[in-house]
CSV table of C-alpha atoms and ligand atoms in Angstrom, one decimal:
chain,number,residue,atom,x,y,z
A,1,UNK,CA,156.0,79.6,115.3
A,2,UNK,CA,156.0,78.4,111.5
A,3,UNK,CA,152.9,79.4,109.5
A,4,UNK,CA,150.4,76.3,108.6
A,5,UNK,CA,148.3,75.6,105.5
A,6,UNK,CA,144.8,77.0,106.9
A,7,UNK,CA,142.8,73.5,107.3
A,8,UNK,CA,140.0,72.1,104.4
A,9,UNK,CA,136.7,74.0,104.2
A,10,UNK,CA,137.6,77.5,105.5
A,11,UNK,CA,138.0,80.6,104.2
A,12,UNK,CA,140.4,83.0,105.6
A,13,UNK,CA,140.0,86.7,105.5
A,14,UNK,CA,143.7,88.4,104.9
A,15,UNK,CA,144.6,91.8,105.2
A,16,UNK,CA,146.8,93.1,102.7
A,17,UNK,CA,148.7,96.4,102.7
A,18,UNK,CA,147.6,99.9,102.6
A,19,UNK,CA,150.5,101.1,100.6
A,20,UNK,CA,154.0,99.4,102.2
A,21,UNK,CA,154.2,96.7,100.7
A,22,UNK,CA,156.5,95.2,103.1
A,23,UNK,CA,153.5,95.4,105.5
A,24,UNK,CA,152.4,91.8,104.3
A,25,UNK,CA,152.7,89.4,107.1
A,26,UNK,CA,154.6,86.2,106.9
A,27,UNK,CA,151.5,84.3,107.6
A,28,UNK,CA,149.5,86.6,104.8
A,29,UNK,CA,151.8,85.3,102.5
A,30,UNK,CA,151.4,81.9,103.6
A,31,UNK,CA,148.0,81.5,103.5
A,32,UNK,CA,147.4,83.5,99.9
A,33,UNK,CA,150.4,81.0,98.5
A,34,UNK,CA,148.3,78.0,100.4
A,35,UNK,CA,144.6,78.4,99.6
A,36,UNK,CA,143.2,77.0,96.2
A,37,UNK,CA,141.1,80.2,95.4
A,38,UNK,CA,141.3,83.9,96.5
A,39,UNK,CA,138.4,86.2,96.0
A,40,UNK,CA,139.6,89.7,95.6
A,41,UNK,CA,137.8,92.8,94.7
A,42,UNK,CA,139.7,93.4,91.2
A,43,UNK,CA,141.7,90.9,90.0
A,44,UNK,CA,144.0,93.1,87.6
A,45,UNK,CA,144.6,95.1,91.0
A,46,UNK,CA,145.2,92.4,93.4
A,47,UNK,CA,147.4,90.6,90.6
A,48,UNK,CA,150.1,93.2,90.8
A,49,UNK,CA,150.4,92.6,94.5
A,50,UNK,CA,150.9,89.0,94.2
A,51,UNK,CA,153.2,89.0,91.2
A,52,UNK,CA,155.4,90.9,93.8
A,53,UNK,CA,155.1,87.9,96.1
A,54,UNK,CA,155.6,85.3,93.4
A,55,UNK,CA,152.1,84.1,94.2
A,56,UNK,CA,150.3,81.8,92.0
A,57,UNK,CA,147.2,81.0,93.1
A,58,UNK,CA,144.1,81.2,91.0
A,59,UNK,CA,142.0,84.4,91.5
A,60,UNK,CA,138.4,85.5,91.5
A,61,UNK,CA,136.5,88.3,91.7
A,62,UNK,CA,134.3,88.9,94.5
A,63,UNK,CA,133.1,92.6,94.6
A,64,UNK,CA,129.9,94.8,95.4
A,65,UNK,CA,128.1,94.0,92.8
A,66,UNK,CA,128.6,90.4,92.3
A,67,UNK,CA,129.1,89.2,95.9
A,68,UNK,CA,125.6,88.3,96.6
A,69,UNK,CA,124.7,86.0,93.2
A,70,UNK,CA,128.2,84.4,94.3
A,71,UNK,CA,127.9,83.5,97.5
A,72,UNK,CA,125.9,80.3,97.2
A,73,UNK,CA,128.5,78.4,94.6
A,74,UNK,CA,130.9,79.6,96.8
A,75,UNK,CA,130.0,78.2,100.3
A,76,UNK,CA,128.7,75.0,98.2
A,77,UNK,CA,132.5,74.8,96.8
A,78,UNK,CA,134.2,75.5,100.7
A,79,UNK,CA,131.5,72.6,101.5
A,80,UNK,CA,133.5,70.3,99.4
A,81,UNK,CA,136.8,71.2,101.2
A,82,UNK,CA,137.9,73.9,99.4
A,83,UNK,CA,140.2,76.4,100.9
A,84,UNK,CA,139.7,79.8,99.7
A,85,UNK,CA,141.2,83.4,101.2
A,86,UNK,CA,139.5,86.9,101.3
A,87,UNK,CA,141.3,90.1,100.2
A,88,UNK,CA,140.4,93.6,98.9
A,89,UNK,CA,142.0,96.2,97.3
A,90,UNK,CA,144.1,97.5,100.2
A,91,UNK,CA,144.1,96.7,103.8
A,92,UNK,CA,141.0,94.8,105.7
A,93,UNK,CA,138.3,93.1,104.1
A,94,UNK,CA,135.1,94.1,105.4
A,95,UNK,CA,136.2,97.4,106.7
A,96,UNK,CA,134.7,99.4,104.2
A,97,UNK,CA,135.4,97.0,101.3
A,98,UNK,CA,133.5,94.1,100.3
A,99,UNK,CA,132.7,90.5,101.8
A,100,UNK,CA,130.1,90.9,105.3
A,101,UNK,CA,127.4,88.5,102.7
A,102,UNK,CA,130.3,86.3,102.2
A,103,UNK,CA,131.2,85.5,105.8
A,104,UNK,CA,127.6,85.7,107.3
A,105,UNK,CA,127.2,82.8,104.5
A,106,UNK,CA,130.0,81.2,106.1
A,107,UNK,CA,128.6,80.9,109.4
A,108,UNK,CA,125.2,79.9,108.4
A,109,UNK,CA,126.5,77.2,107.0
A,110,UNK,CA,129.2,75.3,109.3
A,111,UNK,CA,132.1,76.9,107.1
A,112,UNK,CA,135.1,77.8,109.4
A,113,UNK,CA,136.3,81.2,109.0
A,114,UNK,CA,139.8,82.1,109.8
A,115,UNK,CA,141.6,85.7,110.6
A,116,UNK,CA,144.5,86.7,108.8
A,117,UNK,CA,144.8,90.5,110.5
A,118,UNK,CA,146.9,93.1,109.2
A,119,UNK,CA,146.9,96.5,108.1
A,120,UNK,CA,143.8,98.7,108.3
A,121,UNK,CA,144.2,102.3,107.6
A,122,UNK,CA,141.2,103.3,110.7
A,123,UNK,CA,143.6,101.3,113.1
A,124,UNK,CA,147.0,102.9,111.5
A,125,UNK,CA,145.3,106.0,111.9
A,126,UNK,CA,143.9,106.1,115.6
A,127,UNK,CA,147.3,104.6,116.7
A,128,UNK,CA,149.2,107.9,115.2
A,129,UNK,CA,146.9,110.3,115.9
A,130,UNK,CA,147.3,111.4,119.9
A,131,UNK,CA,143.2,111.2,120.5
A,132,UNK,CA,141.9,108.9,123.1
A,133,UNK,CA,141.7,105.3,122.0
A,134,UNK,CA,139.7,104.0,124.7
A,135,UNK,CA,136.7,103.9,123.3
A,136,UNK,CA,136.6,104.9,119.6
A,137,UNK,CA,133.7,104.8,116.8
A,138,UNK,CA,134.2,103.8,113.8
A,139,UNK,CA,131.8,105.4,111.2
A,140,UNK,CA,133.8,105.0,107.4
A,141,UNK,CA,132.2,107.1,104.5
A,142,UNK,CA,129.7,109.6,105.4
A,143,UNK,CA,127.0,109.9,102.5
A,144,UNK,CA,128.0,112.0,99.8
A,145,UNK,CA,125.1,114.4,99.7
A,146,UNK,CA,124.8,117.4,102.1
A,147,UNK,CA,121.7,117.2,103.5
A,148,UNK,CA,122.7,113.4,104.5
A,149,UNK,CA,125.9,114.1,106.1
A,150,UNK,CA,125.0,117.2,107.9
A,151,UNK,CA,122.6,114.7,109.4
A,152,UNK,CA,124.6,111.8,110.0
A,153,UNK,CA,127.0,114.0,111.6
A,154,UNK,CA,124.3,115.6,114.2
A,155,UNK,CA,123.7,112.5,115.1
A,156,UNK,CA,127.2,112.2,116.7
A,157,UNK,CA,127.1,114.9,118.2
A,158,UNK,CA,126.8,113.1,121.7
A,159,UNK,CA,129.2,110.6,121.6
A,160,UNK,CA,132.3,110.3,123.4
A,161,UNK,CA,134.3,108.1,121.6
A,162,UNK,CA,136.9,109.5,119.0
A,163,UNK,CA,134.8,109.5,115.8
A,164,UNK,CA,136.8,107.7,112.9
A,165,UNK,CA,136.1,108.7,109.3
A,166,UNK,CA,137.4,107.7,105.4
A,167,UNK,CA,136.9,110.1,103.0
A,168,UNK,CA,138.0,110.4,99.1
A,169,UNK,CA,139.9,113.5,98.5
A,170,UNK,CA,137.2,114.7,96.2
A,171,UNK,CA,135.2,115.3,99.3
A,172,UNK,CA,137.7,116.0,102.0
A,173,UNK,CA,137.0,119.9,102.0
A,174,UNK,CA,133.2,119.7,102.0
A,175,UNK,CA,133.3,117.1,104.9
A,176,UNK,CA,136.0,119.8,107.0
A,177,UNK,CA,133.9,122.0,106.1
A,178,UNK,CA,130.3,120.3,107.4
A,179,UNK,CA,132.0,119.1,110.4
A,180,UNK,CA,133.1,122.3,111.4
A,181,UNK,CA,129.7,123.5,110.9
A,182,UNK,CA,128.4,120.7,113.5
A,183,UNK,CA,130.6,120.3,115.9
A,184,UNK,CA,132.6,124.0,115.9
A,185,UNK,CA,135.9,125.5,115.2
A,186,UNK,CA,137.6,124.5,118.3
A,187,UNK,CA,137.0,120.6,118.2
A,188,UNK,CA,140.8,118.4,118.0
A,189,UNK,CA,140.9,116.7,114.8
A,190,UNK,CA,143.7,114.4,113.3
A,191,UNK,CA,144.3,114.4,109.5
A,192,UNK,CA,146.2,111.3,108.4
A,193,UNK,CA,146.9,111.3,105.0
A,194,UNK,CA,148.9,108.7,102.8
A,195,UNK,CA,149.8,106.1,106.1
A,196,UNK,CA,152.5,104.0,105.2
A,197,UNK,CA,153.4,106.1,102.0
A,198,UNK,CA,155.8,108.0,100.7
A,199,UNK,CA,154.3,111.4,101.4
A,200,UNK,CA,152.7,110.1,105.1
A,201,UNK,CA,151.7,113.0,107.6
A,202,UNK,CA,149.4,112.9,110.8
A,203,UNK,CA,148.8,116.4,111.9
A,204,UNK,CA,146.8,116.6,115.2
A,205,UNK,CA,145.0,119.9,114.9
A,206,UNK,CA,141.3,121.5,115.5
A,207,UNK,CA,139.0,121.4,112.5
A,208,UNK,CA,139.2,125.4,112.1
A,209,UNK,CA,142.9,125.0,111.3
A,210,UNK,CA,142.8,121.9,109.4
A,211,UNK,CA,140.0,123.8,106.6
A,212,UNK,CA,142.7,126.9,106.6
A,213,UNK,CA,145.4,124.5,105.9
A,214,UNK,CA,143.9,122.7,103.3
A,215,UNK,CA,142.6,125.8,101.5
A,216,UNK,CA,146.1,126.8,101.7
A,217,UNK,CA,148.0,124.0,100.2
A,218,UNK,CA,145.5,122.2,98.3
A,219,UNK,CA,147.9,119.4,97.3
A,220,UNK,CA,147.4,118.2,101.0
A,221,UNK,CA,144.2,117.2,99.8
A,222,UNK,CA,146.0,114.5,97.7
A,223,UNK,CA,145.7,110.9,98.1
A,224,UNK,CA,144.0,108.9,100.5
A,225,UNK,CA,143.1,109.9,103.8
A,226,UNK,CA,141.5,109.2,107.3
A,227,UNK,CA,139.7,112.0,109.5
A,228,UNK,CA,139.5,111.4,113.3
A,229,UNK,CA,137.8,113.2,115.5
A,230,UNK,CA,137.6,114.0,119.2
A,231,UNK,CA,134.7,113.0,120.9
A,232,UNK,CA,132.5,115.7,123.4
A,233,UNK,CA,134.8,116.6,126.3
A,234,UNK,CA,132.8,114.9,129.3
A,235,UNK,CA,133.0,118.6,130.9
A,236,UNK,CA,130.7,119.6,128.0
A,237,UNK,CA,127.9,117.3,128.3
A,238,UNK,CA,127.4,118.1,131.7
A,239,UNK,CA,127.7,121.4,131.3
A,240,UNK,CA,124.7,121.0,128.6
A,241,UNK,CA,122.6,119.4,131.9
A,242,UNK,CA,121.0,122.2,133.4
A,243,UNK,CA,120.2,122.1,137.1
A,244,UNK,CA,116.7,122.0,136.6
A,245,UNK,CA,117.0,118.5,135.5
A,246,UNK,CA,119.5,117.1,138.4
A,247,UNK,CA,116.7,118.8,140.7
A,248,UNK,CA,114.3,116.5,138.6
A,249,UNK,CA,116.6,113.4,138.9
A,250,UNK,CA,116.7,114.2,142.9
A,251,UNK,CA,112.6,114.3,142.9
A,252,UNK,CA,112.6,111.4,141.1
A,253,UNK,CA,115.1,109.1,143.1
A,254,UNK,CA,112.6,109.1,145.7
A,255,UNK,CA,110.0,106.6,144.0
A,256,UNK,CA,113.0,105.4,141.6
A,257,UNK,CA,116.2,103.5,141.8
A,258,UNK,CA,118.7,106.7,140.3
A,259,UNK,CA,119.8,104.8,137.2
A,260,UNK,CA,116.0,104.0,136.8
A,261,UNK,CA,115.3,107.5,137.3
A,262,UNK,CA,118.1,108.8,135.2
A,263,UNK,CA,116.7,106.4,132.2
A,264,UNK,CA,113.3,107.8,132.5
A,265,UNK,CA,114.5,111.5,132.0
A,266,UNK,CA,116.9,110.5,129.2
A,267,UNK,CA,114.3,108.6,127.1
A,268,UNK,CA,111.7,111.6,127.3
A,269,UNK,CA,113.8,114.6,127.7
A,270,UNK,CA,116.8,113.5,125.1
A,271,UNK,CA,119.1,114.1,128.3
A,272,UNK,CA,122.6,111.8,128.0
A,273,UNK,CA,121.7,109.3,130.7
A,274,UNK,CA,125.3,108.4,132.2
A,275,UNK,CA,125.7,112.3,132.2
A,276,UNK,CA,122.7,113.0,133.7
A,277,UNK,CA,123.4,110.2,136.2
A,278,UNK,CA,126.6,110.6,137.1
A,279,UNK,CA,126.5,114.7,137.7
A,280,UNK,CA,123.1,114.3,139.7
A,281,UNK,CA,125.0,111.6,142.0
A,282,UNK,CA,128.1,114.0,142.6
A,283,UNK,CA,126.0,116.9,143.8
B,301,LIG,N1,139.6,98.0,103.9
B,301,LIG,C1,140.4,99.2,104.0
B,301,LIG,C2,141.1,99.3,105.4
B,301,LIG,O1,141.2,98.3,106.0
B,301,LIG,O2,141.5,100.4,105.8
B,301,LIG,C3,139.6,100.5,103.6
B,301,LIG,C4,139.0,100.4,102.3
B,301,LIG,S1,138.1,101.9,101.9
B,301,LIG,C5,137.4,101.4,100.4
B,301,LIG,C6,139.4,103.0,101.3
B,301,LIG,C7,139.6,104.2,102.2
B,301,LIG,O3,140.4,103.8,103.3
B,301,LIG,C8,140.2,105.4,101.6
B,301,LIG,O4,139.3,106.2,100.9
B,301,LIG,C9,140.8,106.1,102.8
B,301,LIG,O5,139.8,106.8,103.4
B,301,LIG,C10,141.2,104.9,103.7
B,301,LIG,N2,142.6,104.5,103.4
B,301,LIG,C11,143.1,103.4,102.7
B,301,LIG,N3,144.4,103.4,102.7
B,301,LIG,C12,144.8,104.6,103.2
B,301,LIG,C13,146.1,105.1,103.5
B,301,LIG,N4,147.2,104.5,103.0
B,301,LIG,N5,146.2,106.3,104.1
B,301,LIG,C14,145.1,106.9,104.5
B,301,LIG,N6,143.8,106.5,104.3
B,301,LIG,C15,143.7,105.3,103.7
């Protein structure tokens, strides 16, 4: 199917590479050689990408610290018919990167927005990295100071899901280092580092290993990188459940549906609830 001219009074959110440039859709291009603005995090950055593309369309800058005195002239521009197009530096905008005031904007005000998917380093990463992928979390940067992280981390401590994280390489040590701390020497991890780049390498490992291996070769903690890690093994939430509270959960079934039941113990005993709930039902 041929690629249209997205339609008057929309703006359409386009991913852009990650590093390949070949990773540019057809449709990407399109759009970006189509719209009569495109709002881009840096334009000196983003220029470079379209010179490569012989693209010619007028830029703007739309980052962190603009984005919200902009918004308004901007939605009252896509009001007139305007076609404008949403990128960032590298990969999805949004995802990390700048634009959520932007698009909410949109919506509130009857402008269309349009998807222009593409490449997104957490989505390169969790489809290289051998972890479950069924259901998946997706947490970005974890605050820079200690005390903050350690405590963001705990608070994943529970969850199922493969945990997916962005980190500078600046901080890639420390954040090994805190995770390992929380959730223990023996939990999978996979380290992707560079995607699409010259130097790319997923290494599915446990975190234990991964903080030798980057103490060993340091240059491994180079360049860009995405941190994924395996949620609690199912086996080890129930075996965190002691059989004092299934007893509980039996007592209580009868003068309460078991879900009901199961509910009740989570929310004022800080049991997991499906855990709880589903081990109780087995035995
Ligand atoms: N919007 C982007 C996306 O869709 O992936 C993410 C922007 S965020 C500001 C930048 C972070 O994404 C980096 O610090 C790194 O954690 C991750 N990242 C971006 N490109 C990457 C690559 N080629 N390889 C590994 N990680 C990458």
């Amino acid at each position: 199917m041929s690629s249209l001219q997205p339609a008057p009074s929309t703006l359409s959110v386009v991913a852009t590479p990650i590093g390949n440039l070949e990773d540019l859709s057809q449709r990407a291009i399109t759009t970006l050689q189509t719209v009569d603005l495109i709002l881009c995090e840096d334009t000196r950055h983003s220029r470079k990408l379209l010179q490569a593309y012989q693209i010619v369309t007028p830029l703007q800058a739309l980052h962190e610290h603009n984005e919200l005195a902009s918004v308004q002239k901007l939605i009252e521009r896509l009001q007139t018919g305007q076609r404008m197009a949403l990128i960032s530096d590298a990969g999805t905008p949004l995802i990390s990167d700048p634009g959520y005031r932007l698009v909410r904007a949109c919506h509130q005000h009857g402008v269309q927005v349009l998807a222009v998917p593409g490449p997104c380093a957490a989505m390169a990463a969790l489809s290289v990295a051998g972890l479950p992928s069924d259901q998946f979390c997706f947490i970005g940067f974890l605050p820079p100071k200690a005390a903050a992280r350690s405590q963001r981390l705990q608070a994943l401590t529970q969850s199922h899901a493969t945990l997916i994280f962005y980190e500078s390489p600046k901080r890639l040590l420390d954040t090994v280092r805190a995770m390992r701390e929380v959730f223990g020497d023996q939990r999978e991890v996979a380290h992707s580092r560079e995607l699409t780049k010259a130097f790319e390498v997923t290494a599915l490992t446990t975190l234990a290993e991964l903080e030798a291996g980057l103490l060993a070769d340091p240059d491994q903690q180079r360049g860009e990188h995405v941190l994924l890690l395996a949620g609690m093994p199912a086996s080890a939430s129930n075996a965190a459940i002691p059989p004092a509270m299934i007893a509980l959960h039996k007592a209580l079934c009868e003068h309460l549906p078991p879900r009901q039941a199961a509910g009740l113990l989570a929310t004022h005993l800080g049991v997991n609830r499906n855990d709880l709930y589903t081990l109780s039902m087995k035995k």
